[in-house]
XYZ file of C-alpha atoms in Angstrom:
639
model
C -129.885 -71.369 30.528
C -128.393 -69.594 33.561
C -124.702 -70.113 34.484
C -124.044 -71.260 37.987
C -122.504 -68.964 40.183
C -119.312 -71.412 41.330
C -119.123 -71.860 37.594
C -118.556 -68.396 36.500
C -116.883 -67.165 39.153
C -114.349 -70.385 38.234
C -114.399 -68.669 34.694
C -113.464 -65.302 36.042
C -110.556 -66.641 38.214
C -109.212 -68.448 35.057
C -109.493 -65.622 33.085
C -108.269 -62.917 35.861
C -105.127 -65.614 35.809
C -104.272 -66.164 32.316
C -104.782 -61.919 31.815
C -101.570 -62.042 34.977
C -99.594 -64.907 33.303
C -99.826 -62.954 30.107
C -99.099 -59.566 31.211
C -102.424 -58.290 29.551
C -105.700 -59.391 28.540
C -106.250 -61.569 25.029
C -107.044 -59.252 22.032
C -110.729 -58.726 21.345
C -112.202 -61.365 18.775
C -109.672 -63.826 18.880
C -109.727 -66.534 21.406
C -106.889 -67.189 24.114
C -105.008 -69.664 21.055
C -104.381 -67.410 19.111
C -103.991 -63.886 21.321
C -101.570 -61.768 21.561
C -99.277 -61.807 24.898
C -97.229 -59.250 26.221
C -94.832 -59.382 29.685
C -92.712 -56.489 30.788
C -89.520 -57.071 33.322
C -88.008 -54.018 34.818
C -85.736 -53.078 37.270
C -86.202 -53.747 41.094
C -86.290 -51.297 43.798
C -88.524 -47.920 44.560
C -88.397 -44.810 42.145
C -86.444 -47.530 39.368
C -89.601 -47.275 36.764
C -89.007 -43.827 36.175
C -85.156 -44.145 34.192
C -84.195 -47.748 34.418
C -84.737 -49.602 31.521
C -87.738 -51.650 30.585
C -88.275 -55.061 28.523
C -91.291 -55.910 26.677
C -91.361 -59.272 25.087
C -94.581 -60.040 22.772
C -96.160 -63.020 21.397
C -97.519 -63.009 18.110
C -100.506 -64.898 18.795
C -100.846 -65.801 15.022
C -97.389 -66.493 13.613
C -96.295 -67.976 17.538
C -93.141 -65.345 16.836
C -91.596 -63.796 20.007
C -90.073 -60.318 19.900
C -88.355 -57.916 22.463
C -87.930 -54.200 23.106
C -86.896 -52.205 25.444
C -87.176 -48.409 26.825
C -86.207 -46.337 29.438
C -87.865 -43.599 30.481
C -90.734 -44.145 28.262
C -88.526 -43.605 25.293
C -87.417 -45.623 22.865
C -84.344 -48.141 23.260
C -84.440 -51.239 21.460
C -87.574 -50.938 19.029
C -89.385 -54.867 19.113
C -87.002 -56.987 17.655
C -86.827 -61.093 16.932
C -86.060 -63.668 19.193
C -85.960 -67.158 18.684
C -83.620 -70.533 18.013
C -83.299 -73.182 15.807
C -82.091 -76.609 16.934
C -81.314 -79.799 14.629
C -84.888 -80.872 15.950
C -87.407 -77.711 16.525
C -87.491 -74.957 15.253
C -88.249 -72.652 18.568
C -88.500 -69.089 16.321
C -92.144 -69.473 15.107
C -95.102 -71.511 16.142
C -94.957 -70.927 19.496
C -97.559 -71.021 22.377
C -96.976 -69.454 26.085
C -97.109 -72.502 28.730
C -96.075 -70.271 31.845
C -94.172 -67.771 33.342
C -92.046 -67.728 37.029
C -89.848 -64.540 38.649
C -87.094 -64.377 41.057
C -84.923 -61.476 42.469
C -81.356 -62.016 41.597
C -79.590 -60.337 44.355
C -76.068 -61.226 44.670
C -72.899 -59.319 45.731
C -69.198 -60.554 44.929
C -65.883 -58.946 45.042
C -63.400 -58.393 42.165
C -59.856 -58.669 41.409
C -59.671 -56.007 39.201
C -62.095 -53.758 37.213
C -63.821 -50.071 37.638
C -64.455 -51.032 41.188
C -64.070 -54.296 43.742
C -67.311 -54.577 45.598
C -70.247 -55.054 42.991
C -74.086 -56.159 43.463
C -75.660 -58.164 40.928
C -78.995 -57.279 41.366
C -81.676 -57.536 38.738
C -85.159 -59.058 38.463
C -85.762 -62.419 36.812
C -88.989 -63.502 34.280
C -88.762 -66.887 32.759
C -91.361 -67.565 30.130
C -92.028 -71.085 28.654
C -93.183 -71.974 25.586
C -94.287 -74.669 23.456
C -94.619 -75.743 19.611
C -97.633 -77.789 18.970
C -95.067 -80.695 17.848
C -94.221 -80.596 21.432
C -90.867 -78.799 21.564
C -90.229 -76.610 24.504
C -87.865 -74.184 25.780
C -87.401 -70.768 27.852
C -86.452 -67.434 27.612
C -85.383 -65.649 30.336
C -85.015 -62.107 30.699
C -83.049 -59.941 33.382
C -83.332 -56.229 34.183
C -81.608 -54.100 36.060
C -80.227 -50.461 36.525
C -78.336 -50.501 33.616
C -79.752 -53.296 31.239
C -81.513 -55.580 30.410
C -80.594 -59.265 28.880
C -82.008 -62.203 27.754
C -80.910 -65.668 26.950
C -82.870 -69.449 25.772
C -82.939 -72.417 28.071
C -83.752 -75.519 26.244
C -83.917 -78.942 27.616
C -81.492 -81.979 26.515
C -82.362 -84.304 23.077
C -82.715 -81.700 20.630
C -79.850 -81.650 18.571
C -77.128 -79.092 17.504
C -78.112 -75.422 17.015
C -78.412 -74.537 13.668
C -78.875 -70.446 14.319
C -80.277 -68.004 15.926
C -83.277 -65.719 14.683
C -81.854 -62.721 17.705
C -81.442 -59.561 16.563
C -81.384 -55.863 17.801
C -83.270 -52.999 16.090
C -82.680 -49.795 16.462
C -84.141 -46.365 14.706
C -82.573 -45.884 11.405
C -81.353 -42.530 12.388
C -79.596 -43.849 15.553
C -76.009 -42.587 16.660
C -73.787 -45.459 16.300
C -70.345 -46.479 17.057
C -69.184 -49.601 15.246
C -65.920 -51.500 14.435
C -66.309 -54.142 11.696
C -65.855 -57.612 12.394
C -63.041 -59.004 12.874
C -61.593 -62.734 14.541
C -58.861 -60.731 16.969
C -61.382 -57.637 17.891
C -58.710 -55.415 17.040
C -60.668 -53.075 14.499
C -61.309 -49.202 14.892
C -64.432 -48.381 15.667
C -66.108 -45.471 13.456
C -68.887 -43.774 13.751
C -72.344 -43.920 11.566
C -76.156 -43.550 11.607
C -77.575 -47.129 12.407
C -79.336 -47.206 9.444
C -76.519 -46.078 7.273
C -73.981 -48.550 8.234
C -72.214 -50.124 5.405
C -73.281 -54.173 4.836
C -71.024 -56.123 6.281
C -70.256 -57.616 9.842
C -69.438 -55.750 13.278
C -68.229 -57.004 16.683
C -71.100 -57.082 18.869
C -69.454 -54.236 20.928
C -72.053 -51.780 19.208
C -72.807 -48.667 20.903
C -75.631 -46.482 19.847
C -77.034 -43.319 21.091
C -81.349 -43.113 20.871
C -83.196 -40.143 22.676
C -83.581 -43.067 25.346
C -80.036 -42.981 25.766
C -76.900 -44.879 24.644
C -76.651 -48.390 24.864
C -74.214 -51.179 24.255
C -74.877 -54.411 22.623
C -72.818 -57.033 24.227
C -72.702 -60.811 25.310
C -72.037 -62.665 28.833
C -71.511 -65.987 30.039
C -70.144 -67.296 27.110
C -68.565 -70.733 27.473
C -67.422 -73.557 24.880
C -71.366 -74.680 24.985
C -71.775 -72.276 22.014
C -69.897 -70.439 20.352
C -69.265 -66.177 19.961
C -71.854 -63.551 18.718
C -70.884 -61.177 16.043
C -73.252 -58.846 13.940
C -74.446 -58.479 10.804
C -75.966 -55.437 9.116
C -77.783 -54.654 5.526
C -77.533 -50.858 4.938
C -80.777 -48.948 5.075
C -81.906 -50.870 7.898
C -81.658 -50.334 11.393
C -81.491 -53.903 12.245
C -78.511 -55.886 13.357
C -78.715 -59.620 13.211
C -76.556 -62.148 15.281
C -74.787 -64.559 14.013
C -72.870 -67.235 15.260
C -69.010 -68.279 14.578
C -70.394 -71.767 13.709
C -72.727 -72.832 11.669
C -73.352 -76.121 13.761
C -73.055 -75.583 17.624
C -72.623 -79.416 18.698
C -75.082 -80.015 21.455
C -73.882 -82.810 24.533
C -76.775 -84.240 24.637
C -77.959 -82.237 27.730
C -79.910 -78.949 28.473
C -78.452 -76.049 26.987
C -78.852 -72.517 28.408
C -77.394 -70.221 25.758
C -75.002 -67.026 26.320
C -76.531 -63.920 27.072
C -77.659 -61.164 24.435
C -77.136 -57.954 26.596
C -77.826 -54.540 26.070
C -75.978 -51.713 28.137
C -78.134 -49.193 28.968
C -78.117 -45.715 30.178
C -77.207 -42.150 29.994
C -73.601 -42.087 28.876
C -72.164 -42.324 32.562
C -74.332 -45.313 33.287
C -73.073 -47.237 30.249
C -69.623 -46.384 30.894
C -69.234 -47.340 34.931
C -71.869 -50.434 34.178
C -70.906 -54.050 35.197
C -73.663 -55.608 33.495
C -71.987 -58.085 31.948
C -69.676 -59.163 34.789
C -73.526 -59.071 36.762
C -74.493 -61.631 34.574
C -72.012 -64.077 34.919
C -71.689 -67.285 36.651
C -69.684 -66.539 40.200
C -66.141 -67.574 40.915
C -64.955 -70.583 40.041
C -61.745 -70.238 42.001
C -61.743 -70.348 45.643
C -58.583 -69.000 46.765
C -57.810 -66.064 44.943
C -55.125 -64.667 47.532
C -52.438 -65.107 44.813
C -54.205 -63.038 42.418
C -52.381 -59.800 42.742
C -53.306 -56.570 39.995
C -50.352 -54.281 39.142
C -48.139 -52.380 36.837
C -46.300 -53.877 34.442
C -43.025 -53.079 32.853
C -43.330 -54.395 29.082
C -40.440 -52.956 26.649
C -41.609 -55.216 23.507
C -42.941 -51.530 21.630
C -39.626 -50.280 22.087
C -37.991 -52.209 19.445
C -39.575 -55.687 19.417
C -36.419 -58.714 19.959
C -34.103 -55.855 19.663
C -35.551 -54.341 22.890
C -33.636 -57.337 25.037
C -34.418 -60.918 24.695
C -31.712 -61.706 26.860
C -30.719 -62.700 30.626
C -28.845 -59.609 31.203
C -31.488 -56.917 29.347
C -34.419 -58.321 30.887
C -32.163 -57.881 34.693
C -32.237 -54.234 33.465
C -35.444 -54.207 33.350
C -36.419 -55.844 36.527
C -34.146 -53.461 38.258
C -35.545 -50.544 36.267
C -39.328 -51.800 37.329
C -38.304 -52.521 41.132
C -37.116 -48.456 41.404
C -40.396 -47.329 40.565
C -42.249 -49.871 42.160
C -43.901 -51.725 39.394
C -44.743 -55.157 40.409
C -44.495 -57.018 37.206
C -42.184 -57.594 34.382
C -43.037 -59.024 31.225
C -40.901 -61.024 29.052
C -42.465 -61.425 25.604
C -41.197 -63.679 22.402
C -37.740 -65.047 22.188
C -37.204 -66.736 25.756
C -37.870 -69.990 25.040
C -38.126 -72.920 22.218
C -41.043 -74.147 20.794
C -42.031 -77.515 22.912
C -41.968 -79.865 20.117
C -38.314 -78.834 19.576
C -37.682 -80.341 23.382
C -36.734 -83.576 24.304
C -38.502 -83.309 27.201
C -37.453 -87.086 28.236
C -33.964 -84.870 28.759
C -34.118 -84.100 32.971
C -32.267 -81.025 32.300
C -34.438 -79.566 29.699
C -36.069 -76.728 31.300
C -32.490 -75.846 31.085
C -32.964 -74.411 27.855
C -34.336 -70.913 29.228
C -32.906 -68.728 30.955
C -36.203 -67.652 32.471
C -35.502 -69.741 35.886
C -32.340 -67.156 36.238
C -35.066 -63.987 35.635
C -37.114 -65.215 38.259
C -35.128 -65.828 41.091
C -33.294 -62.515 40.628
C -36.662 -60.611 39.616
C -38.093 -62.049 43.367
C -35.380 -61.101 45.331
C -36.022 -57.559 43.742
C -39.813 -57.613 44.989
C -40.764 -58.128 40.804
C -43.024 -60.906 39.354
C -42.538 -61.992 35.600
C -45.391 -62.425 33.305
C -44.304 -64.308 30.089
C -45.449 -64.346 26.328
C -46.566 -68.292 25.100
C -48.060 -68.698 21.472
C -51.489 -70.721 21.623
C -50.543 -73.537 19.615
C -47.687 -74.247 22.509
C -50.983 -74.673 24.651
C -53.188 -76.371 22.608
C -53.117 -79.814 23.786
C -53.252 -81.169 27.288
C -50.161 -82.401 27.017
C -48.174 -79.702 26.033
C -50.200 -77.761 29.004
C -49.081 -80.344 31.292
C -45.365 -79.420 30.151
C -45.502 -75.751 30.441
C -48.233 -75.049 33.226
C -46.423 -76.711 35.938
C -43.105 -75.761 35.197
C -43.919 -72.357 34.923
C -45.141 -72.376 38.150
C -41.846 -74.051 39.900
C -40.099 -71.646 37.630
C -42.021 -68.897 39.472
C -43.513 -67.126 36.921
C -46.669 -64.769 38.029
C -48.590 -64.663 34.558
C -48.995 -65.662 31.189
C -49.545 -63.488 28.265
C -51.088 -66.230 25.593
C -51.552 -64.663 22.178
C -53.070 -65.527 18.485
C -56.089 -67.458 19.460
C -58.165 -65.154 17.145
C -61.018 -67.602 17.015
C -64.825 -67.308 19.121
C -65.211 -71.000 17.382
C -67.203 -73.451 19.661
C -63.838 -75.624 19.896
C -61.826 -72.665 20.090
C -63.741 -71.448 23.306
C -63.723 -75.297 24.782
C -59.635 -74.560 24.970
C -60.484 -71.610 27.072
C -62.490 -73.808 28.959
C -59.605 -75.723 29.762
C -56.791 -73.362 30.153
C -58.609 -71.248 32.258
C -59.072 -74.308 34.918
C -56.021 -75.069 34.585
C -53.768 -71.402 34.731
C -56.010 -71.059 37.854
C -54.810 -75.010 39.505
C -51.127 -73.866 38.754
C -52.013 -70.003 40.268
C -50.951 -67.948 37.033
C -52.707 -64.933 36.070
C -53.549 -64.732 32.583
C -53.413 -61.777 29.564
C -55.121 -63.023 26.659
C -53.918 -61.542 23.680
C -55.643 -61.871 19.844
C -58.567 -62.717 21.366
C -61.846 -62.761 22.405
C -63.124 -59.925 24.558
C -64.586 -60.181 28.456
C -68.107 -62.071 28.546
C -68.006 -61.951 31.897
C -65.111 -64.205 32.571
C -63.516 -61.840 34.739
C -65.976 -62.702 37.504
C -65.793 -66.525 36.910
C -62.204 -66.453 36.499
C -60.915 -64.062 38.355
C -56.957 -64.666 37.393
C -57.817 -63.403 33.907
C -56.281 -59.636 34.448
C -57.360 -58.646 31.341
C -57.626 -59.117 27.213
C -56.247 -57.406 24.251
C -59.572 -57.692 22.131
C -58.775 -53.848 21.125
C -56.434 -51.739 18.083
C -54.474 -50.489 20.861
C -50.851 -48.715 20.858
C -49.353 -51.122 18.913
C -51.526 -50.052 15.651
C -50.360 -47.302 13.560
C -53.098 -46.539 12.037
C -54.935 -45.751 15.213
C -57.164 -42.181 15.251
C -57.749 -39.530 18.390
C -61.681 -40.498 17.660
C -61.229 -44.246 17.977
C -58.934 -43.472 21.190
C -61.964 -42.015 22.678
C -64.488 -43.935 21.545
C -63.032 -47.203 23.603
C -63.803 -45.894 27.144
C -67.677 -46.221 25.810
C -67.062 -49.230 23.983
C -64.732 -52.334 24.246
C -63.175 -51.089 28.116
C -66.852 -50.668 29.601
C -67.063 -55.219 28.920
C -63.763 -55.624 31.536
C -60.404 -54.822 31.246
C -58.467 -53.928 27.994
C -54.793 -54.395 27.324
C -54.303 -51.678 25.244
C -50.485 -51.067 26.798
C -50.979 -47.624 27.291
C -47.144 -45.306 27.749
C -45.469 -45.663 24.655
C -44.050 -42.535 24.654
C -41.244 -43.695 22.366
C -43.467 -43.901 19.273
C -43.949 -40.047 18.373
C -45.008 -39.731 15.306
C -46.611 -43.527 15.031
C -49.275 -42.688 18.239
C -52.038 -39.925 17.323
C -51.808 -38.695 20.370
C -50.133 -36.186 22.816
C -47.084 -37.359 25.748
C -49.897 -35.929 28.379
C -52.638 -38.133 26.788
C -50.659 -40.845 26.782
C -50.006 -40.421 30.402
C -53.562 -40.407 30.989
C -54.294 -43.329 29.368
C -53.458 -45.392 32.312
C -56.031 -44.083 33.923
C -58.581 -43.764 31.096
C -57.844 -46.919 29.942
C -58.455 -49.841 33.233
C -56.646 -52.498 33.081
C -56.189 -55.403 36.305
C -52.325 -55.869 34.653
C -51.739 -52.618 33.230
C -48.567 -53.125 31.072
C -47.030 -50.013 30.232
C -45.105 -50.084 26.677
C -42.144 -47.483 26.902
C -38.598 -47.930 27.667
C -36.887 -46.803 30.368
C -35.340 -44.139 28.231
C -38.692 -42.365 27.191
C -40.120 -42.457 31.032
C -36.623 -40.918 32.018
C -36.965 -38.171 29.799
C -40.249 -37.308 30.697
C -39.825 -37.576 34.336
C -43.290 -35.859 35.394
C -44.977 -38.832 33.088
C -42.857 -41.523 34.793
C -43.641 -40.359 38.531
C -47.307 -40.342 37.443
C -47.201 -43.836 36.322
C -45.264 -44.854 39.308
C -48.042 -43.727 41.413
C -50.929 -45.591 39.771
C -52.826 -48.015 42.295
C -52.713 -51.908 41.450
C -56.745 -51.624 41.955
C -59.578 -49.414 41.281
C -62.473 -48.613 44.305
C -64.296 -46.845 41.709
C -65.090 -45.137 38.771
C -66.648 -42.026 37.352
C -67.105 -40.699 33.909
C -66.488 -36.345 34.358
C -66.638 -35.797 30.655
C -67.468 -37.907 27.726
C -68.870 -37.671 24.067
C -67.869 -40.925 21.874
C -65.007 -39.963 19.179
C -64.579 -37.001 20.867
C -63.601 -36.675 24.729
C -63.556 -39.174 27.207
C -62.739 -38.131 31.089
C -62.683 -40.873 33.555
C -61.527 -40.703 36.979
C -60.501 -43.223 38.903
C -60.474 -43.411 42.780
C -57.709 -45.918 44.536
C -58.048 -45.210 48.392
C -58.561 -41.876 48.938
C -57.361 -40.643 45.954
C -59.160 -39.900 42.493
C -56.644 -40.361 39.627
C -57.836 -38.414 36.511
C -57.560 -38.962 33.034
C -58.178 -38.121 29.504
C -58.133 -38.440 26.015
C -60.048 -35.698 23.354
C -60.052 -35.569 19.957
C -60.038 -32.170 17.334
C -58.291 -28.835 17.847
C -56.430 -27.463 20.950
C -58.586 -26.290 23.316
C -59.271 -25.300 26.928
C -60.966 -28.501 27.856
C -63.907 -27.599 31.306
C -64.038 -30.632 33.468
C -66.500 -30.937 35.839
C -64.916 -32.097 38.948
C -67.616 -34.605 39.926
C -65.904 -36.354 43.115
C -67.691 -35.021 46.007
C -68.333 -31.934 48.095
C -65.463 -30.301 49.975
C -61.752 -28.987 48.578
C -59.983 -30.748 46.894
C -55.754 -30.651 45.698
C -55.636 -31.143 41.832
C -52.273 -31.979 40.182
C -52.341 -32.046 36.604
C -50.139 -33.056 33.742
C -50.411 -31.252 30.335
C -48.168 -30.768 27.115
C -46.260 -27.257 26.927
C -44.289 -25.426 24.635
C -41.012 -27.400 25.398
C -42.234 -30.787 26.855
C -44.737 -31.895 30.007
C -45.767 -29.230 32.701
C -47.307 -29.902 35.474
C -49.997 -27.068 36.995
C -51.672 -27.622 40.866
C -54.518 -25.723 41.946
C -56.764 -26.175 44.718
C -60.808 -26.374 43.874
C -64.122 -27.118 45.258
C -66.193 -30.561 44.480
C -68.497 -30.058 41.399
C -66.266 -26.942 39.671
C -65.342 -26.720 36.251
C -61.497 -27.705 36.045
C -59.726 -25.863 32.581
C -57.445 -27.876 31.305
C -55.515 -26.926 28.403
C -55.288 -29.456 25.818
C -53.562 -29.731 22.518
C -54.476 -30.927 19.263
C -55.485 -34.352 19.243
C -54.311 -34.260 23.419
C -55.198 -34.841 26.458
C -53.785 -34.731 30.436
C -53.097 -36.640 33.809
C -53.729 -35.552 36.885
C -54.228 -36.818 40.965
C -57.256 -35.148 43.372
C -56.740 -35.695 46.478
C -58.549 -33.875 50.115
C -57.106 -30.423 50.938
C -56.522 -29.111 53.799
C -53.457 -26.362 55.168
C -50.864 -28.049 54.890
C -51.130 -30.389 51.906
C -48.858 -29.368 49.125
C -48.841 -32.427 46.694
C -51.093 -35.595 46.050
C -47.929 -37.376 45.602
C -46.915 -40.386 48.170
């Protein structure tokens, strides 16, 4: 019996449509139930095809299981890896059937406090896919490309329970590069270097980096909020597969939809990953309107140089204002012994603020031009009532900052306190440090008083390597800034590294409140050190990567205005280090700090954009150094 023309050409438009929806036709001999289905999402914008990266999620149209890879360049990123989630009430990992698909262009642009540069666009395209059990249970996936990665994350709608787990994972080829530090609640592990596959069991931080002939990329999470709770990874050895799992076992659900955290992955040649703001891109925007009080700097912070011994007193910490306000460093910071616990206050007293002498600090550190940042414990925080007694009164007191320390937890209830103290530091204007912590998820863009997180083994560890100091410029400081406290010059023979490397670590190293942990006696007696540091911008306009092999070198410069502020950190024997000077065409005035035979020496040389600058570099060393436009006449980059 012949087919009517309106009919099959109603046949052919369905067909021609569910082939689109899809992203390819149904596999032969197998009806459109049980088909395969395979979407891609890449980057927008002409010529991006050809090295941005590319996601390809597939639908197993027997099992209903969902995976996800990704490539750049036609090569091999993220081989096809598991997605799903499990919910008190459906299990959304298997079983699944495609309902529909919708894109958008995310194109936003927003402006920083702090970071590897102020202006940034967040612009990436958009696929949502919907899917369906045949019990009825639905939910989305939605997947985001851009430039430099590509992320995913699951919406589900409200009534279906607390999440039990999720089936997420990333696989990589066994033989991958990769750079990993185990797991552990205060991210402050070293990170060491293995093959993916030959990783020992165990967990790792889900700042994983890994190197495939597609490029390096970085495993990270944004937007994460006390709806869920953190990511962390875990590994069996011999495969090249790295699991997530959750800090909870039980996420408890509101009742309401969820959309979960983001599962990102950096991506890029090593200069991509490195400048990338991927996961700030991500990110809900600003959740504080008036951010004129937010101010970046310096920071004078003498705890390194001998802990409570260092000055816990009115009189020290004066010194130390003083010593701050000659070398124009904005900020102080006044860590443990200032004030009593607040349940030891009888805070029915009027006069009981009276117990600090922190008021004192402040009014003389203002009339010196010099905000204080102070050191609170968590558990002085931990209730809104004890915020209620500090918050305020820190504010009247006229305190910039807070450094809060020892949360150490990514537990759902643990990140519901950051939900509240961030709201509320940013009601009572006072930047925050978070210290044993979590690590940015993008809450540098939505909270733009946090000027940065510990989250690292920074100077304070003595068991610290050269390789792990350059492995963090690719690592944990490419996810926002890291308060590693960079200038401890004091600690020779506790630090791995050189007096010139250490210098150039506060440029290496970004940081929106970088606190610099020497005394005043080791920056005196290094002088060319301490007029280096005096001259590092509050704020970065960009960054660039010069030089860079994870464990090995890392060269970052850093331009503030119109200067580029250089710095860098290698690891193995002296050397003459070549540094390609990647900062535009035209001459340009290099000064350079670098260790000599009887202390610092400082070399100047004049060279053309995209030359080779020798540096020489010690064992285990590194150097500092300003570029700035030459022309006759110019003799120093110094202000």
């Amino acid at each position: 019996m012949a087919v009517p023309i309106r009919t099959a050409v109603a046949a052919l438009c369905a067909g021609l449509a569910a082939s689109l929806l899809g992203g390819g036709p149904a596999r032969a001999g197998q009806d459109t139930g049980s088909a395969a289905h395979v979407w891609t999402v890449s980057a927008p914008g002409p010529g991006a095809a050809a090295q941005a990266p590319r996601a390809r999620v597939s639908l197993d149209g027997t099992t209903g299981t969902l995976d996800l890879s990704v490539s750049r360049g036609g090569r091999t990123v993220i081989e096809p890896s598991p997605v799903g989630i499990r919910t008190e009430r459906a299990d959304l990992s298997q079983g699944l059937r495609f309902l529909h698909r919708t894109d958008r262009l995310v194109d936003e642009r927003y402006r920083t406090k702090s970071g590897k540069r102020l202006d940034r666009r967040s612009w990436m395209n958009e696929t949502r896919l919907s899917f369906g059990t045949a019990a009825g249970a639905r939910f989305d996936l939605v997947v985001r490309a851009a430039a430099d990665g590509v992320a995913y994350r699951y919406v589900l709608p409200g009534g279906y329970g607390d999440v039990l787990g999720e089936t997420s994972a990333f696989t990589l080829p066994a033989d991958a590069r990769a750079w990993l530090s185990a797991y552990r609640a205060d991210n402050e592990g070293q990170f060491a270097e293995y093959s993916a596959g030959s990783a020992p069991t165990g967990s790792y931080s889900d700042q994983a980096l890994f190197a495939t002939d597609g490029g390096y990329t970085l495993l990270a999470e944004s937007g994460l909020s006390g709806a869920y709770s953190g990511a962390r990874l875990a590994h069996d050895q011999g495969s090249g597969t790295y699991r997530v799992t959750l800090a909870d076992d039980r996420i408890h659900s509101t009742g309401g939809p969820l959309a979960t955290p983001w599962r990102a992955m950096v991506t890029g040649s090593l200069a991509t990953v490195t400048r990338s703001t991927f996961t700030d891109d991500l990110a809900p925007a600003s959740r504080v309107a008036d951010t004129s009080w937010i101010r970046p700097g310096t920071v004078l912070w003498t705890w390194l140089a001998g802990g409570r011994a260092a000055g816990q007193s009115l009189t020290a910490q004066q010194a130390y204002v003083y010593y701050a306000a000659a070398r124009h460093w904005p900020y102080e910071a006044v860590d443990a012994g200032w004030y009593f616990r607040s349940d030891q206050w009888d805070t029915t007293d009027p006069d009981w603020q009276t117990d600090s002498w922190l008021p004192q600090l402040t009014a003389y550190a203002r009339a010196k031009g010099v905000g204080i940042v102070v050191w609170i414990h968590q558990r002085d925080l931990d209730t809104p009532e004890e915020r209620a007694q500090w918050l305020p009164t820190l504010e009247r007191w006229g305190v910039k900052g807070v450094k809060i320390d020892f949360m150490n937890s990514e537990s759902q209830s643990m990140l519901q306190w950051y939900d509240a103290i961030l709201k509320e530091t940013a009601e009572h204007h006072l930047m925050v440090d978070f210290h044993g912590s979590t690590i940015p998820k993008g809450i540098q863009r939505t909270w733009p008083q946090v000027m940065t997180m510990e989250g690292v083994g920074g100077e304070e560890k003595r068991t610290n390597t050269s390789a792990h100091l350059t492995t963090l410029p690719f690592t944990r400081n490419v996810l926002g800034s890291m308060d590693f406290t960079p200038g401890g010059f004091q600690r020779v023979g506790q630090r791995p590294n050189s007096d010139a490397a250490e210098a150039g670590l506060a440029v290496t190293y970004e940081s929106g409140l970088q606190m610099l942990a020497g005394s005043p006696e080791s920056y005196d007696a290094r002088p060319l050190a301490r007029d280096f540091l005096a001259q590092l911008p509050a704020a970065w306009d960009d960054t660039r990567l010069l030089a860079g092999a994870p464990g090995r070198e890392a060269v970052l410069a850093r331009r503030g205005g119109d200067r580029w502020f250089l710095g860098g950190v290698y690891a193995g024997p002296a050397r003459t280090a070549g540094v390609p000077l990647s900062l535009g065409a035209g001459r340009w005035l290099v000064e350079t700090i670098r260790d000599g035979a009887g202390g610092l020496v400082q070399d100047r040389r004049v060279v053309r954009g995209g030359d080779t600058l020798g540096v020489d570099v010690v064992a285990g060393g590194g150097f500092a150094g300003i570029a700035c436009r030459w022309h006759p006449g110019v003799t120093t980059c110094h202000r």
